[in-house]
Amino acid sequence: MYLNVHSQYSLRYGTMSIGTLVEEALARGVTQMALTDINNSTGIMEFMRESEAKGLKPIGGIEFRRDGRLLFIGLAQNREGMKELNDFLTEHNLEQKPLPDLAPEFSNVFVIYPYAYQGELRERDYLGICFHELNQLYGKDLSLIRDKLLALQPVFVLDKIGYRLHQYLRGIDLNTVLTEVKAVDKCLPTDMFLAPGELEAKFSRYAFILDNTRRLMDRCVMDYPKGRTNLNLRTFSSSGSKKDDRELLEKLAMKGLVYRYGRNNKQALAKVKHELKVIEELDFCAYFLITYDIIRYSMSQGYYHVGRGSGANSIVAYCLKITDVDPIELDLYFERFLNAQRTSPPDFDIDYSWDEREDVQDYIFKRYGKGYTALLGTMTTFKDRSVIREIGKVMGLPKSEIDSFTDPTRAAQNRDNAKFKKIAAIYEHMADMPNQRSIHAGGVLISEEPLTYYTALDLPPKGMPTVQWDMYEAEKIGFDKYDILSQRGIGHIKMAVQLAEENQNAKIDIHDVKKFMKDPLINANLSQGKTWGCFYIESPAMIQLNRKLGCNSYRVLVAASSIIRPGVASSGMMGAYIKYHHAPHQVKYLHPVMKEQLEETYGVMVYQEDVIKICIHYAGMDGTDADILRRGMSGKYRSRKEFDRLVERFFECAKALGRPEHITAEVWRQVSSFAGYSFSKAHSASFAVESYQSLFLKTYYPREFMVAVLNNYGGFYDRAIYVHELQRAGANVHLPCVNHSDTIVNINGIDAYLGFVGVHGLEGQFAERIPEERRMNGPYADLENLVKRTGLGKEQAIILIRVGALRFTGKSKKALLWELELVVGGKAKPSNDTALFAVERKNYALPVLENTDLEHAYHELELLGFPLTMSYFDLLETEYRGQIMTNDLINHVGQTVEMVGRYVCEKTVHTKKNQKMWFGNFIDAEGNFFDTVHFPNTTPSYPFRGQGCYVMRGRVVEEFGFASLEVQTMEKLPIKGNPVMD
């Protein structure tokens, strides 16, 4: 009898999960029920699964509201009806038009209007009446609507506590205090499941209404296939033949085999044939071909991509150029990506440059069809503790009190505060509830049939249709996703290749990675940590690791890409790997199985695959448990319960094989420390490929590469550090200039001009207009010419003068500012009126107005964020530069020294005693980087005070040939005063 039930997916309105709804309905003897969440169908497929598993008949529907007002409820008679409802909602979402008062004439949907509805009722239209409205029927002639009346008992909450939670949700949604939430904006306290027989009792005088309701619900059958079925586009070939798909995939793979391995590589041929057989058996030919098609399109456009993740285990993917990782070279096994026992669908992670991904997505949508293609959604929850602030606002608490509740330093005091206890209790109820729908990082679905059979589609800010559920629900329903992701590192590579061709006439095959891996100069830079700007290997921690390892090969870099992860580092395994890398003869394997499986990594578990190997070969666990563990490590379905079960299973199986208990305990310690942190080997290998591509460019085209890094606005460091690296690469870096600069940084020979886009306060339209006008009509003659041709206003012109962009005139900034007054006077904007005659402006004699380098530097600090005319060291009041420089650190190990360094960055970590310590990174006066360590006993409070130079005293320490400074005292050095009097 419940045809208007709402779950938590009625966001910030409903309070019960799908599972709770089903359980509560069954507990009250309900045999059929309709889920009708507000303006969405997120939970319908989950609701059907849960209901059918428990013996409840599910009915799908949607409740349509506009501006919070109930318009009507749509109940699907069958799957076609669900599609009609989803199509209707999708149309309004995608076209961004309001929902109408009147529902369209559906063919497979029953429409239920609220009892107050005054319009004409069509054949499939009904009126829903609540029990508290029955008195309105008294004395009325019901003959015309007798067959149209249905019992409407909305369900939003479970009980009084649930209703209170609902009120808080409504307050948060409306951004108002609890007392200001109006009755019309919330449900009734009675909008819940009633006790068995109570609903029937309330309608006892109008039993025909209950009969109408029951008959209508009996007519609804959600005739979807039971269980998980393959809902993806099943064939790629235009013929629709799986046989054609198989033949096409084999043809492409064999062609790629010759490209990758030559004509007579029997090992590679055998692996390709084996994979093709498995791919066909598991019905994955179309998935591979569609991914290949995406890659083919993007390469035809000149786009760069990186195929990573477990897909890099596949030699077929390597031959199709989906990945650039050679599975034979790294001994990767295909089964890690695709096997008959795998419990979850695999996918390829394809990274594109940040500015090219949307075009690739657009191609997919156009190629595979509107209605059949959509982005994956995701669901954010209230887990973020910032919701405590929202609850406090709903309670009407003052900001100062709310601030104190979110201050971690007041945690102990807050525990005894009655208001905080109340907030915490509400938060506990809310924490796992969905808060809002959003977009998955890059998942795309391509369906065999219209997606609206399974979901309505949203139109988020990206402007591409998006399903209303997340990747986990997609997987359960039967969809495999295509991950089309973006990262700025690829943008660096793409632009650097273009700039190298333009500036040095260099033709580069950036995919010829095997050649890069054997290059001694590239490997020397890798081992010496000269990798600033290079993808994944530029952070101080990664530079330090590679220097400690003396990393000079692809294989070692693959390992380093994984052992840098927190799980490996915190377990002590990173230290063990470095130690044994330098002394492999000292390795003592815990057990012969460990030697057999982990000799390549000196007995240290480095990859997810290593954990699976040990679970299977050491403990004798089956593949299913190993797969669950792997899933847990990748962050999917991670739960303490799963790991606890695996601990027991691991020890039981190991004991049955006669493994010594103390060895098993240590093996498990290493296994469990990996949970959620380590990479798969294929993933690390993919990262290492991109690192080598970056490092090749950094090594042979350093100036072009650093310009590309600056122009793609990405990387580990601030912009100033990349400018510093560009200078170290031999470039003459110039301030922005209206006659030489472009919107972004440009380079010609060794001269690099900073772009207008990096000038703080300069409007984007002028950052583009100034170079565009110059390209069309020639260089600017002077300030007046610039203002007239570009329409610069006074404030924008002042910014350009102060940043030095008009220094080509030979006039000082002060003289130009006087001149600007004559050009525009007191007007903020120049007049757009065209002069009938060009009148030459009179020039007046001015006293000599000069600017100092110190003034320039302060202007640059303000407008660029860093000085260029002077260095940070030049700005210091003192000429002291420390006792030693970075290059001399290694010669002072064990000694206490003073160093002066320009701040680059820092990282905060917590010790086992939960004390804070820091790792710092600085540049010395010679331009070289050095690292510092700040222990809690010598650095009791936060030691860093922002940009600038510091003098540090400490002990020089060394580990595996890498020297750093263990800081004991630290002080920021004062700079010369600001002489600017503008």
mmCIF file of N, CA and C in Angstrom, residues 738-739 756 770-771 773 780-792 796-797 800-801 805-806 808 823:
data_model
loop_
_atom_site.group_PDB
_atom_site.id
_atom_site.type_symbol
_atom_site.label_atom_id
_atom_site.label_comp_id
_atom_site.label_asym_id
_atom_site.label_seq_id
_atom_site.Cartn_x
_atom_site.Cartn_y
_atom_site.Cartn_z
ATOM 1 N N VAL A 738 54.852 44.304 -23.633
ATOM 2 C CA VAL A 738 53.727 44.376 -24.572
ATOM 3 C C VAL A 738 54.160 44.119 -26.008
ATOM 4 N N ASN A 739 55.453 44.285 -26.308
ATOM 5 C CA ASN A 739 55.925 44.048 -27.675
ATOM 6 C C ASN A 739 56.606 42.698 -27.862
ATOM 7 N N PHE A 756 51.351 37.376 -20.007
ATOM 8 C CA PHE A 756 50.461 38.304 -19.305
ATOM 9 C C PHE A 756 49.535 37.584 -18.330
ATOM 10 N N ILE A 770 46.171 42.129 -25.989
ATOM 11 C CA ILE A 770 47.428 42.848 -26.256
ATOM 12 C C ILE A 770 48.289 42.101 -27.279
ATOM 13 N N PRO A 771 48.588 40.803 -27.093
ATOM 14 C CA PRO A 771 49.397 40.117 -28.111
ATOM 15 C C PRO A 771 48.661 39.913 -29.429
ATOM 16 N N GLU A 773 46.395 41.927 -30.873
ATOM 17 C CA GLU A 773 46.433 43.193 -31.602
ATOM 18 C C GLU A 773 47.830 43.447 -32.179
ATOM 19 N N TYR A 780 53.691 47.990 -30.692
ATOM 20 C CA TYR A 780 53.168 49.232 -30.140
ATOM 21 C C TYR A 780 54.273 50.280 -30.146
ATOM 22 N N ALA A 781 53.912 51.520 -30.496
ATOM 23 C CA ALA A 781 54.908 52.584 -30.600
ATOM 24 C C ALA A 781 55.242 53.172 -29.235
ATOM 25 N N ASP A 782 54.213 53.318 -28.403
ATOM 26 C CA ASP A 782 54.419 53.934 -27.084
ATOM 27 C C ASP A 782 53.186 53.667 -26.235
ATOM 28 N N LEU A 783 53.131 54.282 -25.073
ATOM 29 C CA LEU A 783 52.015 54.077 -24.151
ATOM 30 C C LEU A 783 50.690 54.510 -24.753
ATOM 31 N N GLU A 784 50.665 55.686 -25.340
ATOM 32 C CA GLU A 784 49.419 56.195 -25.916
ATOM 33 C C GLU A 784 48.915 55.273 -27.019
ATOM 34 N N ASN A 785 49.809 54.789 -27.858
ATOM 35 C CA ASN A 785 49.446 53.873 -28.934
ATOM 36 C C ASN A 785 48.844 52.585 -28.374
ATOM 37 N N LEU A 786 49.434 52.086 -27.292
ATOM 38 C CA LEU A 786 48.931 50.869 -26.636
ATOM 39 C C LEU A 786 47.524 51.081 -26.104
ATOM 40 N N VAL A 787 47.309 52.199 -25.423
ATOM 41 C CA VAL A 787 46.002 52.479 -24.822
ATOM 42 C C VAL A 787 44.929 52.610 -25.899
ATOM 43 N N LYS A 788 45.244 53.338 -26.964
ATOM 44 C CA LYS A 788 44.241 53.560 -28.013
ATOM 45 C C LYS A 788 43.903 52.281 -28.768
ATOM 46 N N ARG A 789 44.893 51.436 -29.002
ATOM 47 C CA ARG A 789 44.660 50.219 -29.806
ATOM 48 C C ARG A 789 43.996 49.093 -29.032
ATOM 49 N N THR A 790 44.162 49.106 -27.727
ATOM 50 C CA THR A 790 43.628 47.969 -26.936
ATOM 51 C C THR A 790 42.466 48.351 -26.038
ATOM 52 N N GLY A 791 42.233 49.653 -25.847
ATOM 53 C CA GLY A 791 41.152 50.076 -24.965
ATOM 54 C C GLY A 791 41.474 49.905 -23.499
ATOM 55 N N LEU A 792 42.759 49.914 -23.167
ATOM 56 C CA LEU A 792 43.175 49.763 -21.771
ATOM 57 C C LEU A 792 42.614 50.886 -20.907
ATOM 58 N N GLN A 796 44.297 49.170 -15.453
ATOM 59 C CA GLN A 796 44.991 48.090 -16.152
ATOM 60 C C GLN A 796 46.326 48.578 -16.725
ATOM 61 N N ALA A 797 46.346 49.818 -17.206
ATOM 62 C CA ALA A 797 47.587 50.379 -17.728
ATOM 63 C C ALA A 797 48.624 50.543 -16.618
ATOM 64 N N LEU A 800 50.377 47.282 -15.984
ATOM 65 C CA LEU A 800 51.379 46.969 -17.010
ATOM 66 C C LEU A 800 52.635 47.827 -16.846
ATOM 67 N N ILE A 801 52.438 49.088 -16.513
ATOM 68 C CA ILE A 801 53.605 49.958 -16.302
ATOM 69 C C ILE A 801 54.421 49.459 -15.117
ATOM 70 N N ALA A 805 56.117 46.241 -18.295
ATOM 71 C CA ALA A 805 55.750 45.786 -19.635
ATOM 72 C C ALA A 805 55.921 46.863 -20.704
ATOM 73 N N LEU A 806 56.249 48.111 -20.296
ATOM 74 C CA LEU A 806 56.486 49.172 -21.288
ATOM 75 C C LEU A 806 57.915 49.700 -21.220
ATOM 76 N N PHE A 808 60.253 49.007 -23.052
ATOM 77 C CA PHE A 808 60.814 49.194 -24.393
ATOM 78 C C PHE A 808 60.832 50.669 -24.783
ATOM 79 N N VAL A 823 47.418 60.899 -20.980
ATOM 80 C CA VAL A 823 46.715 60.114 -22.006
ATOM 81 C C VAL A 823 45.255 59.903 -21.640
#
